[in-house]
Amino acid sequence: MSTYAKKQGFGATLWDFMTTVDHKKIAILYLISGGLFFILGGLEAMFIRIQLAVPDNNFMSAGVFNEMITMHGTTMIFLAAMPILLGIMNAVMPLQIGARDVAFPFLNSLGFWMFFFGGVMLNLSWFLGGAPDAGWTSYASLSIHSQGHGVDFYVLGLQISGFGTLIAGINFLVTIINMRTPGMTYMRMPMFTWTTFVVSALILFAFPPLTVGLTLMLFDRMFGANFFDAAAGGNTIIWEHLFWIFGHPEVYILILPAFGIFSEILATFSRKRLFGYSSMVFATVLIGFLGFMVWAHHMFTVGLGPIANAIFAVATMAIAVPTGIKIFNWIFTMWGGSVRFTVPMLYAVSFIPSFTMGGVTGIMLAAAPADYQYHDSYFVVAHFHYVIVGGVVLGILAGITYYWPKIFGTMLNETLGKFTFWLFLIGFHLTFFIQHFLGLWGMPRRVFTYLPGQGWDISNLVSTIGAMFMAVGVIILLINIIITSVKNVRVGNDPWGDGRTLEWAIPSPPPFYNFKQLPLARGLDAYWIEKMEGKKEMTPAEPLGDIHMPNGSIIPICITFGLFVASFGALYNMDADKPWTIPVIIIGLLITFGSMLIRSIKDDHGFHIHKEDLMDDKDKEVKA
Amino acid sequence: MHVEEKFTDATWPAAPETATLEGKNKYLGFWLFLGGETVLFASLFATYLALKDKVPDSGMLLAKDLYEIPLTFAMTMILLTSSLTSVYAMYHMKNNSFQKMQTWLLITVVLGFSFLALEVYEFNHYVHLGHTFTSSAYGSAFYTLVGFHGAHVTFGLMWFLSLMLRNAKRGLSLYNAPKFFVASLYWHFIDVVWVFIFTVVYLMGMVG
Ligand code: HEM
Ligand SMILES: [Cu+2]
């Protein structure tokens, strides 16, 4: 496959990305689309803050405001944060364990396209009669009665993108269990790989309840079922349970990869191994496990009774223990290290106090009786933005900056990076710190405006100004990306100079087969060990030989496109005046199942890169 | 071992489904997938239990008035037997006897279809008694849980059939052995779910 290095036209590149099964290219697809959705969600956030900047504002109507907050939350969680993290996992995890690709390259591509089409579907609602307006939690009591098709777009969009995420989760689990390079035992895996592992397990067990919840909602809204219709014996609390059995693990699905990223960064730029590695692993697994035991803390005020509330309150507080272990380990990693304050390190250092504040308010919320006061107020908004923005988004910004050279082969500008960092950090605290107090002063969440003279005016204005800071920070990041890509200064294997793990032992970006010879991992921080012994490369674990690679395929797009078409049929099926919906459903499903059939009937054995070709390009390297 | 390798009975590996890395991955990935499916059905069971006998007016039929244990017992036996026949099929797969495997798979498929036919009959019967998908929350929950299972059975049958047809002329290889194997895993899973449905829905439905 010598076409790899050739310069391609735009069409060919597009086709390449549409059919690729290479985890590094799929990672780029995730990052680009996740990034676009992040910008979209960010714009929605700005509109929300503009509306709330002053009392009695009429920048947008109450109805549009509801659509705006729903789409902001849904977009940020499902279409921005998660895909960007999946992108970083795709880019980095296989390299960290010394694998040539993930276990199921074809499914990897399928998972991406499902996320992508699901996201497009959800956002098309803006143009097709209105976006969903029942909140990102879409409680059945609201969503069942929501007019128009907004909620249907929510249900189908999330259903499709949820399948994609589930596929990615299974894929990563199998990859980590089966494809580690010789010597890479579980307890030698880099922390980011560990968090990917645990997060994938969370995805596997958390997404099916969401699938079921969405299916019930779909049946109720589109096919006349009565799950949530009290008049016919239904019960809306079922939705709340299903949603939060998914929803709480989901917040850990978001934060654990960020924990992993920060663990890598803190060790790298402290030039020390991660403090308490095994307790970090233990804490990660424990957080993953406890994450499933606490969902009802979102339902304290539903009236489940004092015993249920007490059990869930205690379980929730227990999560603070493993989280605390992590916080201290990070601090001890820096302790006595020779710390370098690069941009990723700045994010990491500021993450620790920011996230801890979110954890502290979490514990406050976990006290069930007190939660009756906090619930559905801006205090909750402040809490989850402290953990999500102060944890997940800082993690994403840090991860993007840190792994940029490995993914794209160029280094983002550090000065511009520092501008982004400071603007974003200051803006973040400016926006959300005051919201704690707004909540305590009685401002409810999800209100489209408020009357003057309640003591909320200045605080809301401050919050909006903070949001502007963050927006400017993100714009500078975009400028940084453009400048860096235009300059296109290529970097070597280990551009930060202190890389510890396998991904830094190979070129940036790596060749499409990643490792010419699988590396031998001789301990935790395998590359660092070799460096300490004065070597420049990893010790190979196998002789140079043929490498087996999978073929690209257009079928993943076809499968997903069929589902996309069928969804439109299902969505309009409830309108009596649209007889074309049934044929559309059938055509869509035919496309999907037809493509699946083709996939299973057509043998695809992949291809081999021959040993001689590999040697050739080794010689070339030596000459250059 | 390599996917395109040719085998004799003597060289055919004891566990052909996991003899290649692709096979190992499929095998593990499918087990994990079944883990997710378990949670999916658990959610459906929970929903069903919460909504069992929840109907809008007291004149409507409830679980104990509806269910026919003899019929569902027959369905249970048929599906359990089909699980056994698929085990025989896998036994022959491991011994590289392709034709015998196909025969046992065919028996499995026939049993699967008779199960489905009885289920269609059962649903049709209930609908005529006024217990429908839209008549009550109970109806929605019942048809969703049992129907999801029925859809799984249908998908499993299609899967078996397409594998059998696709490979009819070319026999076993390390490329398709894992495919047959995970399809049969899927079939067992469907069977286990049915055992729970029989217990939780039908048997427990009789005691009220
Ligand atoms: C020590 C850890 C944590 C504790 C004890 C905790 C506790 C809670 C509690 C009790 C609530 C419900 C408040 C209410 O609605 O009245 C809540 C809401 C929330 N938490 Fe946390 N939390 C923790 C960490 C996190 C993390 C790490 C994330 C995400 C990365 C997160 C995201 C959220 C979100 C999104 C909500 C609001 C959901 C909504 O109603 O829209 N939390 N948290
Ligand atoms: Cu929670």
Tab-separated table of C-alpha atoms in Angstrom, chain A residues 146-392:
chain	number	residue	atom	x	y	z
A	146	SER	CA	-44.194	18.202	23.756
A	147	GLN	CA	-45.758	19.430	20.511
A	148	GLY	CA	-44.218	18.958	17.090
A	149	HIS	CA	-41.422	16.544	16.294
A	150	GLY	CA	-38.607	17.971	18.413
A	151	VAL	CA	-38.606	15.176	20.968
A	152	ASP	CA	-38.832	12.576	18.197
A	153	PHE	CA	-35.612	13.940	16.767
A	154	TYR	CA	-34.087	13.667	20.233
A	155	VAL	CA	-35.209	10.061	20.611
A	156	LEU	CA	-34.071	8.856	17.202
A	157	GLY	CA	-30.905	10.927	17.056
A	158	LEU	CA	-29.739	9.649	20.420
A	159	GLN	CA	-30.791	6.115	19.627
A	160	ILE	CA	-28.598	6.027	16.537
A	161	SER	CA	-25.629	7.785	18.078
A	162	GLY	CA	-26.015	5.640	21.197
A	163	PHE	CA	-25.557	2.470	19.145
A	164	GLY	CA	-22.392	3.993	17.778
A	165	THR	CA	-21.054	4.622	21.261
A	166	LEU	CA	-21.935	1.107	22.387
A	167	ILE	CA	-20.046	-0.339	19.446
A	168	ALA	CA	-17.021	1.781	20.293
A	169	GLY	CA	-17.142	0.578	23.892
A	170	ILE	CA	-17.139	-3.116	23.000
A	171	ASN	CA	-14.413	-2.523	20.466
A	172	PHE	CA	-12.096	-0.852	22.976
A	173	LEU	CA	-12.698	-3.545	25.579
A	174	VAL	CA	-11.734	-6.329	23.201
A	175	THR	CA	-8.784	-4.334	21.927
A	176	ILE	CA	-7.381	-3.855	25.395
A	177	ILE	CA	-7.990	-7.436	26.475
A	178	ASN	CA	-6.699	-9.161	23.341
A	179	MET	CA	-4.298	-6.892	21.507
A	180	ARG	CA	-1.692	-5.750	24.022
A	181	THR	CA	1.893	-6.063	22.849
A	182	PRO	CA	4.151	-8.669	24.504
A	183	GLY	CA	5.096	-7.595	28.016
A	184	MET	CA	2.202	-5.128	28.306
A	185	THR	CA	0.516	-6.686	31.332
A	186	TYR	CA	-2.578	-5.059	32.772
A	187	MET	CA	-0.587	-3.419	35.529
A	188	ARG	CA	1.838	-1.946	33.010
A	189	MET	CA	-0.875	-0.258	30.984
A	190	PRO	CA	-0.703	3.540	30.906
A	191	MET	CA	-3.328	5.258	33.036
A	192	PHE	CA	-5.179	6.605	30.011
A	193	THR	CA	-5.558	3.083	28.668
A	194	TRP	CA	-6.902	2.002	32.030
A	195	THR	CA	-9.493	4.736	32.081
A	196	THR	CA	-10.449	3.882	28.491
A	197	PHE	CA	-10.905	0.310	29.621
A	198	VAL	CA	-13.150	1.157	32.561
A	199	VAL	CA	-15.092	3.728	30.572
A	200	SER	CA	-15.741	1.189	27.836
A	201	ALA	CA	-17.180	-1.178	30.413
A	202	LEU	CA	-19.375	1.638	31.709
A	203	ILE	CA	-20.561	2.316	28.169
A	204	LEU	CA	-21.376	-1.342	27.691
A	205	PHE	CA	-23.590	-1.494	30.764
A	206	ALA	CA	-24.959	2.053	30.839
A	207	PHE	CA	-26.141	2.513	27.273
A	208	PRO	CA	-28.658	-0.361	27.090
A	209	PRO	CA	-30.939	1.243	29.729
A	210	LEU	CA	-30.898	4.433	27.659
A	211	THR	CA	-31.692	2.394	24.569
A	212	VAL	CA	-34.675	0.896	26.368
A	213	GLY	CA	-35.822	4.253	27.729
A	214	LEU	CA	-35.633	5.833	24.288
A	215	THR	CA	-37.436	2.876	22.760
A	216	LEU	CA	-40.301	3.199	25.231
A	217	MET	CA	-40.485	6.910	24.526
A	218	LEU	CA	-40.474	6.214	20.816
A	219	PHE	CA	-43.260	3.657	21.180
A	220	ASP	CA	-45.305	6.080	23.269
A	221	ARG	CA	-44.909	9.012	20.951
A	222	MET	CA	-44.934	7.276	17.604
A	223	PHE	CA	-46.875	4.060	17.974
A	224	GLY	CA	-49.485	4.820	20.623
A	225	ALA	CA	-48.021	2.834	23.522
A	226	ASN	CA	-48.813	3.883	27.095
A	227	PHE	CA	-45.646	3.457	29.123
A	228	PHE	CA	-45.653	6.999	30.423
A	229	ASP	CA	-49.346	7.779	30.172
A	230	ALA	CA	-50.781	7.708	33.688
A	231	ALA	CA	-54.350	7.657	32.360
A	232	ALA	CA	-53.708	4.278	30.740
A	233	GLY	CA	-51.826	2.871	33.719
A	234	GLY	CA	-48.389	4.177	32.722
A	235	ASN	CA	-45.763	5.676	34.984
A	236	THR	CA	-43.412	8.536	34.113
A	237	ILE	CA	-40.972	7.639	36.899
A	238	ILE	CA	-39.846	4.654	34.820
A	239	TRP	CA	-38.259	7.084	32.402
A	240	GLU	CA	-36.450	8.876	35.215
A	241	HIS	CA	-35.005	5.622	36.497
A	242	LEU	CA	-33.923	4.375	33.091
A	243	PHE	CA	-32.500	7.750	32.168
A	244	TRP	CA	-30.440	8.109	35.335
A	245	ILE	CA	-29.313	4.494	35.446
A	246	PHE	CA	-27.705	5.527	32.217
A	247	GLY	CA	-27.165	9.166	33.146
A	248	HIS	CA	-25.017	8.886	36.207
A	249	PRO	CA	-22.576	6.365	34.697
A	250	GLU	CA	-22.560	8.699	31.720
A	251	VAL	CA	-21.038	11.507	33.767
A	252	TYR	CA	-18.271	9.100	34.746
A	253	ILE	CA	-17.916	8.054	31.147
A	254	LEU	CA	-17.085	11.694	30.555
A	255	ILE	CA	-14.796	12.347	33.483
A	256	LEU	CA	-12.710	9.161	33.650
A	257	PRO	CA	-10.974	9.685	30.291
A	258	ALA	CA	-10.175	13.211	31.446
A	259	PHE	CA	-8.662	11.689	34.586
A	260	GLY	CA	-6.585	9.455	32.335
A	261	ILE	CA	-5.387	12.341	30.194
A	262	PHE	CA	-4.374	14.369	33.242
A	263	SER	CA	-2.564	11.389	34.748
A	264	GLU	CA	-0.436	11.129	31.602
A	265	ILE	CA	0.227	14.845	31.457
A	266	LEU	CA	1.088	15.218	35.139
A	267	ALA	CA	3.569	12.349	35.013
A	268	THR	CA	5.148	13.569	31.777
A	269	PHE	CA	5.680	17.158	32.827
A	270	SER	CA	6.719	16.316	36.358
A	271	ARG	CA	9.256	13.891	34.850
A	272	LYS	CA	8.193	11.367	37.463
A	273	ARG	CA	6.189	8.193	37.278
A	274	LEU	CA	2.577	8.567	38.320
A	275	PHE	CA	2.389	8.487	42.098
A	276	GLY	CA	0.444	5.504	43.451
A	277	TYR	CA	-0.182	3.900	40.064
A	278	SER	CA	-1.853	0.818	41.475
A	279	SER	CA	-4.097	2.814	43.785
A	280	MET	CA	-5.030	4.940	40.759
A	281	VAL	CA	-6.066	1.810	38.895
A	282	PHE	CA	-8.000	0.625	41.910
A	283	ALA	CA	-9.718	3.990	42.328
A	284	THR	CA	-10.698	4.060	38.652
A	285	VAL	CA	-12.283	0.633	38.815
A	286	LEU	CA	-14.031	1.485	42.071
A	287	ILE	CA	-15.431	4.731	40.683
A	288	GLY	CA	-16.689	2.808	37.678
A	289	PHE	CA	-18.393	0.281	39.925
A	290	LEU	CA	-19.906	2.778	42.364
A	291	GLY	CA	-21.056	4.888	39.433
A	292	PHE	CA	-23.847	2.374	38.890
A	293	MET	CA	-25.064	2.476	42.479
A	294	VAL	CA	-26.031	6.111	42.829
A	295	TRP	CA	-28.443	7.072	40.079
A	296	ALA	CA	-31.332	7.925	42.403
A	297	HIS	CA	-29.442	10.942	43.786
A	298	HIS	CA	-30.953	12.722	40.804
A	299	MET	CA	-34.375	11.719	42.092
A	300	PHE	CA	-34.219	12.642	45.769
A	301	THR	CA	-37.232	14.927	45.449
A	302	VAL	CA	-39.326	12.427	43.499
A	303	GLY	CA	-40.533	10.833	46.707
A	304	LEU	CA	-38.885	7.434	46.696
A	305	GLY	CA	-38.983	7.491	50.485
A	306	PRO	CA	-36.443	8.099	53.251
A	307	ILE	CA	-34.833	4.652	53.092
A	308	ALA	CA	-34.122	4.781	49.385
A	309	ASN	CA	-32.892	8.347	49.693
A	310	ALA	CA	-30.614	7.460	52.594
A	311	ILE	CA	-29.048	4.497	50.805
A	312	PHE	CA	-28.423	6.469	47.647
A	313	ALA	CA	-27.081	9.432	49.607
A	314	VAL	CA	-24.495	7.282	51.375
A	315	ALA	CA	-23.526	5.459	48.199
A	316	THR	CA	-23.067	8.806	46.463
A	317	MET	CA	-20.846	10.167	49.184
A	318	ALA	CA	-18.737	7.015	49.030
A	319	ILE	CA	-17.573	7.998	45.542
A	320	ALA	CA	-15.710	10.894	47.086
A	321	VAL	CA	-13.237	8.394	48.579
A	322	PRO	CA	-11.720	6.985	45.377
A	323	THR	CA	-11.950	10.453	43.829
A	324	GLY	CA	-10.001	11.853	46.755
A	325	ILE	CA	-7.366	9.145	46.308
A	326	LYS	CA	-6.876	10.369	42.788
A	327	ILE	CA	-6.631	14.020	43.721
A	328	PHE	CA	-3.893	13.288	46.257
A	329	ASN	CA	-2.012	11.021	43.870
A	330	TRP	CA	-1.895	13.776	41.275
A	331	ILE	CA	-0.585	16.233	43.803
A	332	PHE	CA	2.065	13.763	44.969
A	333	THR	CA	3.048	13.126	41.366
A	334	MET	CA	4.051	16.767	41.062
A	335	TRP	CA	5.644	16.812	44.506
A	336	GLY	CA	9.412	16.729	44.106
A	337	GLY	CA	9.180	16.432	40.339
A	338	SER	CA	10.900	18.819	37.960
A	339	VAL	CA	7.722	20.436	36.755
A	340	ARG	CA	7.506	22.112	33.341
A	341	PHE	CA	4.537	24.414	32.863
A	342	THR	CA	3.616	23.676	29.276
A	343	VAL	CA	0.073	24.389	28.157
A	344	PRO	CA	-1.202	20.852	28.870
A	345	MET	CA	0.409	21.048	32.312
A	346	LEU	CA	-1.287	24.376	33.028
A	347	TYR	CA	-4.619	22.762	32.281
A	348	ALA	CA	-3.736	19.829	34.500
A	349	VAL	CA	-2.670	21.961	37.430
A	350	SER	CA	-5.756	24.163	37.244
A	351	PHE	CA	-7.988	21.157	36.813
A	352	ILE	CA	-7.184	19.867	40.298
A	353	PRO	CA	-8.756	22.700	42.340
A	354	SER	CA	-11.508	23.381	39.807
A	355	PHE	CA	-12.685	19.812	39.730
A	356	THR	CA	-12.362	19.450	43.487
A	357	MET	CA	-14.783	22.330	43.933
A	358	GLY	CA	-17.276	20.478	41.776
A	359	GLY	CA	-16.764	17.375	43.878
A	360	VAL	CA	-17.398	19.315	47.062
A	361	THR	CA	-20.700	20.702	45.808
A	362	GLY	CA	-21.506	17.151	44.694
A	363	ILE	CA	-21.174	15.973	48.272
A	364	MET	CA	-23.389	18.847	49.380
A	365	LEU	CA	-26.012	17.760	46.860
A	366	ALA	CA	-25.687	14.170	47.977
A	367	ALA	CA	-27.082	15.081	51.386
A	368	ALA	CA	-30.654	14.196	50.511
A	369	PRO	CA	-32.485	16.563	52.899
A	370	ALA	CA	-30.330	19.492	51.803
A	371	ASP	CA	-30.912	18.580	48.179
A	372	TYR	CA	-34.568	19.521	48.579
A	373	GLN	CA	-33.242	23.085	48.762
A	374	TYR	CA	-30.633	22.844	46.009
A	375	HIS	CA	-32.561	20.720	43.553
A	376	ASP	CA	-33.534	22.392	40.281
A	377	SER	CA	-31.775	25.589	41.291
A	378	TYR	CA	-28.711	27.238	39.785
A	379	PHE	CA	-26.675	25.513	42.469
A	380	VAL	CA	-27.025	22.284	40.529
A	381	VAL	CA	-26.111	24.110	37.331
A	382	ALA	CA	-22.976	25.373	39.044
A	383	HIS	CA	-22.134	21.884	40.349
A	384	PHE	CA	-22.301	20.069	37.082
A	385	HIS	CA	-20.525	22.773	35.161
A	386	TYR	CA	-17.692	22.694	37.672
A	387	VAL	CA	-17.238	18.977	37.132
A	388	ILE	CA	-17.945	18.966	33.425
A	389	VAL	CA	-16.196	22.149	32.324
A	390	GLY	CA	-13.612	22.203	35.117
A	391	GLY	CA	-13.001	18.477	34.616
A	392	VAL	CA	-14.041	17.179	31.226
